[in-house]
Short mmCIF file of N, CA and C in Angstrom, two decimals:
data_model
loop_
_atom_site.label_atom_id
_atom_site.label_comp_id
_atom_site.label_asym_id
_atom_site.label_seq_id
_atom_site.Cartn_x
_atom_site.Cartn_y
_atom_site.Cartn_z
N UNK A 278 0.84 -1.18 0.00
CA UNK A 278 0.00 0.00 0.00
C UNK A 278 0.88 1.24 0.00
N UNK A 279 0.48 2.19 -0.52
CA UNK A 279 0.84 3.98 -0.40
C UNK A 279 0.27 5.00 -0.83
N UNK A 280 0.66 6.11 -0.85
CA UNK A 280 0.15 6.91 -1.31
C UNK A 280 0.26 6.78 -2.79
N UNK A 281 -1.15 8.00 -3.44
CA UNK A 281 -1.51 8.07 -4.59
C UNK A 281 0.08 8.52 -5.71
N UNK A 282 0.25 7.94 -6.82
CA UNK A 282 1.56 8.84 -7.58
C UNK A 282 2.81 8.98 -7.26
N UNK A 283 3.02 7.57 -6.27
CA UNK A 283 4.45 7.54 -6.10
C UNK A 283 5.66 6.50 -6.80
N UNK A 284 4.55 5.98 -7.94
CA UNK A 284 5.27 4.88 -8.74
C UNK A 284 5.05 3.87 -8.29
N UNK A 285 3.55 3.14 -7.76
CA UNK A 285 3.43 1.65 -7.36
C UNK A 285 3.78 0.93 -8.61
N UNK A 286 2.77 1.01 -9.36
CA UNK A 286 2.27 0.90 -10.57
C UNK A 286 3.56 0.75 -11.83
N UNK A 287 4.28 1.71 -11.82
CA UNK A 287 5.11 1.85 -12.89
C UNK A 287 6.10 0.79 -11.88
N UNK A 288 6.47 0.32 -10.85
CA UNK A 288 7.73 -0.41 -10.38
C UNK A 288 7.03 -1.71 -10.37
N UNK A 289 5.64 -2.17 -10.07
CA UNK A 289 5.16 -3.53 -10.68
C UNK A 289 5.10 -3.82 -12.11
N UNK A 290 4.52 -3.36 -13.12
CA UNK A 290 4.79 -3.06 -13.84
C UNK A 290 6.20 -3.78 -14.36
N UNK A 291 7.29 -3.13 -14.45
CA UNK A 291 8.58 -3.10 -14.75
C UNK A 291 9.13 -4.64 -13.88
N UNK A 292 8.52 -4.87 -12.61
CA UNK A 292 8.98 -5.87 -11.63
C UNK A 292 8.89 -6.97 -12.22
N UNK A 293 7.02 -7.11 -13.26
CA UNK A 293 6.84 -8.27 -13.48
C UNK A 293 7.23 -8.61 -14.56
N UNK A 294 7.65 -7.74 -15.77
CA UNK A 294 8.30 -7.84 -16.82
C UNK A 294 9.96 -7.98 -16.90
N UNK A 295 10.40 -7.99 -15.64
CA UNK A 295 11.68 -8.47 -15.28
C UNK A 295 11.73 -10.15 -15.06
N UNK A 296 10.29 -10.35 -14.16
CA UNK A 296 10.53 -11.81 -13.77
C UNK A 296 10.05 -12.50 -15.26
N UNK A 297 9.52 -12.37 -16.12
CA UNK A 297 8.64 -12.76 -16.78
C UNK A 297 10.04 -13.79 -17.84
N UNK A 298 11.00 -12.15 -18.06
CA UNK A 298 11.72 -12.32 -18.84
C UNK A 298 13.01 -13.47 -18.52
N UNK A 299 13.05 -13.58 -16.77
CA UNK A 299 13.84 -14.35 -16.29
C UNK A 299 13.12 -15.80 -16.23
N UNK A 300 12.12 -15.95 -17.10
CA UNK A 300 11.46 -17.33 -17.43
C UNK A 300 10.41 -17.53 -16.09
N UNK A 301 9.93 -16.38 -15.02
CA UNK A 301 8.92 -17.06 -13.99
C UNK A 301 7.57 -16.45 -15.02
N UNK A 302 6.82 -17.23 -14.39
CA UNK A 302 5.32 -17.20 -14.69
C UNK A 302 4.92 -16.52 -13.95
N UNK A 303 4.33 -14.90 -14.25
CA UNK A 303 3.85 -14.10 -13.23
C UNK A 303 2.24 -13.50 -14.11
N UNK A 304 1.40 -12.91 -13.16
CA UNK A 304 0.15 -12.21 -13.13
C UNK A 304 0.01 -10.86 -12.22
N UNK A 305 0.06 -9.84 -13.38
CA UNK A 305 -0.09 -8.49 -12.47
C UNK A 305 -1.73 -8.30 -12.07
N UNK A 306 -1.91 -7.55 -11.47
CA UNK A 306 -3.64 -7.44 -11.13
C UNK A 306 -3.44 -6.22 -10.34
N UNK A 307 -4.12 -5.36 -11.77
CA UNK A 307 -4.67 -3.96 -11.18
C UNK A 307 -5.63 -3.62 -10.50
N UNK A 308 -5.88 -3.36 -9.28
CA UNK A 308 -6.68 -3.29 -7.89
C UNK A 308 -7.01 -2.05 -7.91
N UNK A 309 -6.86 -1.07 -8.79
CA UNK A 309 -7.37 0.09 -8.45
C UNK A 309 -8.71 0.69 -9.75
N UNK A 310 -10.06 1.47 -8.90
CA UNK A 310 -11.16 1.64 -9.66
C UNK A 310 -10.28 2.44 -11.51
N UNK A 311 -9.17 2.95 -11.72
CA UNK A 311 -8.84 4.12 -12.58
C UNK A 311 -8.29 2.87 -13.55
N UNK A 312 -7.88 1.62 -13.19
CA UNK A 312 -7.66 0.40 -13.98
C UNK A 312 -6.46 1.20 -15.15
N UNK A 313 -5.14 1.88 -14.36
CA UNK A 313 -4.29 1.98 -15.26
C UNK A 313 -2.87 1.44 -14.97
N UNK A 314 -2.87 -0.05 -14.04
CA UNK A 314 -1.77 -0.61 -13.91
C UNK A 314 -1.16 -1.26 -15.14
N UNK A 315 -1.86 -1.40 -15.97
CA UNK A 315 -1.25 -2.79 -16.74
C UNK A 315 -1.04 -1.91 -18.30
N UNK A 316 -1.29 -0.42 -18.53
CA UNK A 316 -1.40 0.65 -19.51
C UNK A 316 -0.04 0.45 -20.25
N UNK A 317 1.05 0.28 -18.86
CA UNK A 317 2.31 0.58 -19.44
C UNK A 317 2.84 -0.44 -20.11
N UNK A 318 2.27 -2.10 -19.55
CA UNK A 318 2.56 -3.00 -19.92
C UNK A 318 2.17 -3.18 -21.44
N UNK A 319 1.02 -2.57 -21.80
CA UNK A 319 0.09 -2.96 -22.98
C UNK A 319 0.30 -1.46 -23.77
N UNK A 320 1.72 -0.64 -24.16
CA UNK A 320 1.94 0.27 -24.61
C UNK A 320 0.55 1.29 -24.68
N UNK A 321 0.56 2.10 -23.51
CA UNK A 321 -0.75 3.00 -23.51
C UNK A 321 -2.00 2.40 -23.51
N UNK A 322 -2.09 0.96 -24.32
CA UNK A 322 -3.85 1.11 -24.51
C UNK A 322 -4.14 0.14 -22.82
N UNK A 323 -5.48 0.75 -22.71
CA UNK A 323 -5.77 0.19 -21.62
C UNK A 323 -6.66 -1.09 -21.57
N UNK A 324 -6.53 -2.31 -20.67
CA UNK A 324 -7.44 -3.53 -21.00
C UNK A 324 -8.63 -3.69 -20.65
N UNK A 325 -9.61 -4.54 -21.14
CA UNK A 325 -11.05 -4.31 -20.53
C UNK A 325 -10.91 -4.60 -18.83
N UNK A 326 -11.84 -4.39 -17.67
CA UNK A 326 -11.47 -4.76 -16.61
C UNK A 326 -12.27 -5.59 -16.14
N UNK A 327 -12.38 -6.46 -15.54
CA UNK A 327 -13.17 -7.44 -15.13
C UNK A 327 -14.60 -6.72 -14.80
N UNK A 328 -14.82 -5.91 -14.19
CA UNK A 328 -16.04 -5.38 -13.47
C UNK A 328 -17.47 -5.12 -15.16
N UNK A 329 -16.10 -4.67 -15.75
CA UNK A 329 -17.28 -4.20 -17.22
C UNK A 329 -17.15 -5.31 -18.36
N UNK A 330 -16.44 -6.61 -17.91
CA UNK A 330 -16.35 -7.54 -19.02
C UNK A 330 -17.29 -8.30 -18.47
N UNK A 331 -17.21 -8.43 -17.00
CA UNK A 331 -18.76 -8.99 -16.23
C UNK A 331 -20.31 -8.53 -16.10
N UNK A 332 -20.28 -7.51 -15.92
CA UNK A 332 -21.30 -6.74 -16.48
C UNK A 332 -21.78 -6.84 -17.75
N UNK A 333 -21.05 -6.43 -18.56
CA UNK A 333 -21.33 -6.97 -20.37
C UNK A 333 -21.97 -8.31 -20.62
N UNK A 334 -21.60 -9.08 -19.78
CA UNK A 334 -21.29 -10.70 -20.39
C UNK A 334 -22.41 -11.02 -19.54
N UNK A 335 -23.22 -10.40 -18.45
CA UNK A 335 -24.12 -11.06 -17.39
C UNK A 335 -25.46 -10.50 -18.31
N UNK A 336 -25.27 -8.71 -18.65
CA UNK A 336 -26.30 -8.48 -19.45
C UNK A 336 -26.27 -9.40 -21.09
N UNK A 337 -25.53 -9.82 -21.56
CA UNK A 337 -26.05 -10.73 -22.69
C UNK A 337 -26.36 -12.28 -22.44
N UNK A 338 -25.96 -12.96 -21.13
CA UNK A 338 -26.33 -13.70 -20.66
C UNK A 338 -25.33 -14.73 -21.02
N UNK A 339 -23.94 -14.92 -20.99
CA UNK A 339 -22.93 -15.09 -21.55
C UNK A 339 -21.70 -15.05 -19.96
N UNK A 340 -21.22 -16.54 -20.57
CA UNK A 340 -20.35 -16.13 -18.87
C UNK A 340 -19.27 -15.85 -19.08
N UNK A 341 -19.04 -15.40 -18.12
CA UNK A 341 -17.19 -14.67 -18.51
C UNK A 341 -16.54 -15.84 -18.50
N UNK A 342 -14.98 -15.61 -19.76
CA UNK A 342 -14.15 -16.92 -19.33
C UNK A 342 -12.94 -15.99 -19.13
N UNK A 343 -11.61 -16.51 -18.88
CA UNK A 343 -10.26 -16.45 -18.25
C UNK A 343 -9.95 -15.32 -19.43
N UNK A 344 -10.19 -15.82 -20.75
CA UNK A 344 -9.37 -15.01 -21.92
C UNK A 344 -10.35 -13.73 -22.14
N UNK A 345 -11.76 -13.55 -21.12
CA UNK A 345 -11.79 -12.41 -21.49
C UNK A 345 -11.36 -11.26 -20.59
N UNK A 346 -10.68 -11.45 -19.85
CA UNK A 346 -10.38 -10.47 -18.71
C UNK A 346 -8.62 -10.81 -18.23
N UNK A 347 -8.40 -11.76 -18.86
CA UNK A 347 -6.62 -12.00 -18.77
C UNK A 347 -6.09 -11.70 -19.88
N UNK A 348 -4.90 -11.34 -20.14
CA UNK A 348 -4.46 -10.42 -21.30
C UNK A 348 -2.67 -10.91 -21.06
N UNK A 349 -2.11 -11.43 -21.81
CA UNK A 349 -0.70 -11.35 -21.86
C UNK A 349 0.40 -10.63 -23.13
N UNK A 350 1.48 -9.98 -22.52
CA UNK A 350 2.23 -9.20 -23.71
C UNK A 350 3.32 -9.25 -22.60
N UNK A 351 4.85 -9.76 -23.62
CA UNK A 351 5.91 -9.84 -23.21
C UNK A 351 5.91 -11.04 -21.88
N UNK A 352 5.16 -11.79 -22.25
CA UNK A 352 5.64 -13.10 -20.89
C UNK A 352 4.56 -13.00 -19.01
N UNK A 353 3.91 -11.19 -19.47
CA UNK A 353 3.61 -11.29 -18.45
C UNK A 353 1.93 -11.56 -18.75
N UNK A 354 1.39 -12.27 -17.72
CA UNK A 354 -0.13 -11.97 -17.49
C UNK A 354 -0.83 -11.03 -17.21
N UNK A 355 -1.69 -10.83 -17.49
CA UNK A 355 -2.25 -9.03 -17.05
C UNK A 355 -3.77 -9.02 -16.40
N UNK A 356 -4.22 -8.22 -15.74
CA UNK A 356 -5.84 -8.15 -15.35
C UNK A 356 -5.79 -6.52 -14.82
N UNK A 357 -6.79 -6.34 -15.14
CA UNK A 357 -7.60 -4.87 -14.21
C UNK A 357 -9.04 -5.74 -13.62
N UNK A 358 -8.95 -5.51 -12.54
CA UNK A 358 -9.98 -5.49 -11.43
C UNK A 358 -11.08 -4.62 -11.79
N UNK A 359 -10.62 -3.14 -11.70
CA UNK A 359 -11.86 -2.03 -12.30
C UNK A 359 -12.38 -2.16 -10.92
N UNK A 360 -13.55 -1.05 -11.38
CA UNK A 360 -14.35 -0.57 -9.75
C UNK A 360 -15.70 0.08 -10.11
N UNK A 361 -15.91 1.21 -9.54
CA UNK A 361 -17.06 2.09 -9.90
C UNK A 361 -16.27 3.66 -10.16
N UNK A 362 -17.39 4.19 -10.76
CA UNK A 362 -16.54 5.57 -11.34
C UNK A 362 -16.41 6.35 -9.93
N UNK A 363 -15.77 7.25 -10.18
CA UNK A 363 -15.03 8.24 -8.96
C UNK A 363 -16.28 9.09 -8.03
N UNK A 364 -16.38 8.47 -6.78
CA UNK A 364 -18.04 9.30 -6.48
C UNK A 364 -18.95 9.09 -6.29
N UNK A 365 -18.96 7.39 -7.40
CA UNK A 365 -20.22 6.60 -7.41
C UNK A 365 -20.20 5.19 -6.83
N UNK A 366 -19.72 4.88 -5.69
CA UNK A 366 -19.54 4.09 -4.95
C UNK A 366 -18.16 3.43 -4.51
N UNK A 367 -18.18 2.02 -3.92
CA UNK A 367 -17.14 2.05 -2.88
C UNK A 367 -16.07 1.03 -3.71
N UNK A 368 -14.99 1.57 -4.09
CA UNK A 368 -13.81 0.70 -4.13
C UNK A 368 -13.10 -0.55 -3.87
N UNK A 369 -13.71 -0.66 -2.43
CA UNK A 369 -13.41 -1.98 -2.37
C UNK A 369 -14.02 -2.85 -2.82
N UNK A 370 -15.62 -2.58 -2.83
CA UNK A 370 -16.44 -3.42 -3.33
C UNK A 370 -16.29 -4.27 -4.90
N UNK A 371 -15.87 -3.32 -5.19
CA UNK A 371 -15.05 -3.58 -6.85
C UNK A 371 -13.57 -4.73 -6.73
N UNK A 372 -13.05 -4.53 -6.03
CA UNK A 372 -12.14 -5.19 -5.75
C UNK A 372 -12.66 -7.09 -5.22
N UNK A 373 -13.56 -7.09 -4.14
CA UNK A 373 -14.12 -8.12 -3.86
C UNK A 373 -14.85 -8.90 -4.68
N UNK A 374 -15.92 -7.99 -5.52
CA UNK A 374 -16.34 -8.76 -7.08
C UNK A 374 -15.10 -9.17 -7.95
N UNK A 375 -14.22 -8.97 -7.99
CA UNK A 375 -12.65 -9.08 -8.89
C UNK A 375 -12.34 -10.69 -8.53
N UNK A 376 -11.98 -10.40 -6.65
CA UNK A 376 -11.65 -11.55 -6.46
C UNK A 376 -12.54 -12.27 -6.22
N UNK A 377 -13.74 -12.80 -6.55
CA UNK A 377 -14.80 -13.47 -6.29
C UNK A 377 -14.93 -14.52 -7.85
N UNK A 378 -14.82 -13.38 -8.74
CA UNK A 378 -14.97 -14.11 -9.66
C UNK A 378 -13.67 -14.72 -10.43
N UNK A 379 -12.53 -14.12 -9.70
CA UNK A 379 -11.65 -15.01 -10.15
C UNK A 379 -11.39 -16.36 -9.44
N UNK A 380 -11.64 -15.96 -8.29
CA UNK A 380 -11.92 -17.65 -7.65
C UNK A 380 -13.13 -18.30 -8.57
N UNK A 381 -14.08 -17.66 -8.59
CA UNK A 381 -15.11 -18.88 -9.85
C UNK A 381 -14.44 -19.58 -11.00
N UNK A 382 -13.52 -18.36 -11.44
CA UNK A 382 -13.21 -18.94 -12.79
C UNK A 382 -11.77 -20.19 -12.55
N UNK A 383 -11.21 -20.47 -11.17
CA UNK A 383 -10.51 -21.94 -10.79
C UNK A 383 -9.26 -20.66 -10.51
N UNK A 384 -8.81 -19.38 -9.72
CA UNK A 384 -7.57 -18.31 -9.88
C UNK A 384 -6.71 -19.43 -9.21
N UNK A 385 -7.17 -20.46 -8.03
CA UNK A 385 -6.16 -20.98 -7.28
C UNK A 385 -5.76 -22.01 -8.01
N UNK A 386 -6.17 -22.48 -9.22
CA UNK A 386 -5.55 -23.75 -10.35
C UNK A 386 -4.88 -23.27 -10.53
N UNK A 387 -4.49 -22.08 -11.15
CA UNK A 387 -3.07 -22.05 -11.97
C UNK A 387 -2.14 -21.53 -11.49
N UNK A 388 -0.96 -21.78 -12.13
CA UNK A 388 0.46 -22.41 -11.56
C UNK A 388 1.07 -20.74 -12.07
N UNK A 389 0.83 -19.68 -10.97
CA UNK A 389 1.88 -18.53 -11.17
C UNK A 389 3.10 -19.03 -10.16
N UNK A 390 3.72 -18.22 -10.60
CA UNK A 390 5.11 -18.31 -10.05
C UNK A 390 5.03 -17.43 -8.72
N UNK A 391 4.31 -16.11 -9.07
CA UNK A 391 4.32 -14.69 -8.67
C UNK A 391 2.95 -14.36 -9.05
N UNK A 392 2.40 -13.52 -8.31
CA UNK A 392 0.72 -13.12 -8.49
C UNK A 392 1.22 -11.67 -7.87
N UNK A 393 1.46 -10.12 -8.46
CA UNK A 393 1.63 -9.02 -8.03
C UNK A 393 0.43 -8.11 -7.82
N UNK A 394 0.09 -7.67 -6.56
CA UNK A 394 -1.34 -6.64 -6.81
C UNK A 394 -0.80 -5.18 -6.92
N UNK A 395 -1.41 -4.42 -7.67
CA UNK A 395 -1.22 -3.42 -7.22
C UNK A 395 -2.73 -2.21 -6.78
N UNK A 396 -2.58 -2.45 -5.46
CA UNK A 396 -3.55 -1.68 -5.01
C UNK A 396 -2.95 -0.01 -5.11
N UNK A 397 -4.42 0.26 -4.98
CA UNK A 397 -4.54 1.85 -4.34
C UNK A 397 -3.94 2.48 -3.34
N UNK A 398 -3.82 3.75 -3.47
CA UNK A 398 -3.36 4.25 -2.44
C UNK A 398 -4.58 4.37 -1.11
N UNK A 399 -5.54 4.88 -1.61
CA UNK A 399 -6.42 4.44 -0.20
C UNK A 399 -7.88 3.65 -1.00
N UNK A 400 -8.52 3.38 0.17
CA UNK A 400 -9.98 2.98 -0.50
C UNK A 400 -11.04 3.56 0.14
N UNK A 401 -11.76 4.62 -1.26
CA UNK A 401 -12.78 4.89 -0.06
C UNK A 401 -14.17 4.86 -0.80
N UNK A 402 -15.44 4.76 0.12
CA UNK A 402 -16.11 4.74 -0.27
C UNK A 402 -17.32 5.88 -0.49
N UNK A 403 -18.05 6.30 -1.36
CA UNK A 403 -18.77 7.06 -1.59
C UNK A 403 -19.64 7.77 -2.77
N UNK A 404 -20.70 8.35 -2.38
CA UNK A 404 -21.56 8.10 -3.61
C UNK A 404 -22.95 7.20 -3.06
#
């Protein structure tokens, strides 16, 4: 944990694309509602985040699988968690749907080496 803009993000990021390259099997997981951990990994563009690939997929009646919310480039695994917009509710809550449904989808089957979060600097709720 830390404060907001002190380089969590950009040093996971960089951390897991170090191990990746040293042959471990790693998974970053962006924990924060602004879902811009994994931006740098995926040159600027940003990935869908679980919260709105679940949402999408519940309103067409369609279940989420692994490949639509896991994303790999350069060796590493990738996810955004996602949340609610800024204002309109609570952060963590977003976070707990994240890990809820990645336990549905089997998160404790597979064989990371390294599983990196990068949370927020705080969590709050409101709205």
């Amino acid at each position: 944990y830390g404060k907001g803009g002190i380089g969590k993000s950009f040093t996971l990021a960089n951390l897991s694309y170090m191990m990746a390259q040293q042959g471990k099997k790693v998974l970053l997981i962006g924990c924060d509602p602004k879902s811009d951990t994994t931006t740098l990994l995926f040159g600027g563009r940003a990935t869908p985040t679980i919260i709105e690939t679940s949402a999408a997929k519940k309103a067409a009646g369609e279940p989420v699988r692994i490949e639509d919310v896991c994303f790999k480039r350069d060796g590493v695994f990738a996810m955004e968690l996602g949340g609610p917009e800024v204002g309109r509710g609570c952060g963590g809550r977003g976070i707990i749907h994240g890990f809820e449904l990645l336990e549905n989808l089997g998160f404790h089957e597979w064989d990371f080496d390294y599983v990196l979060l990068d949370f927020l600097g705080d969590v709050v709720c409101g709205g």
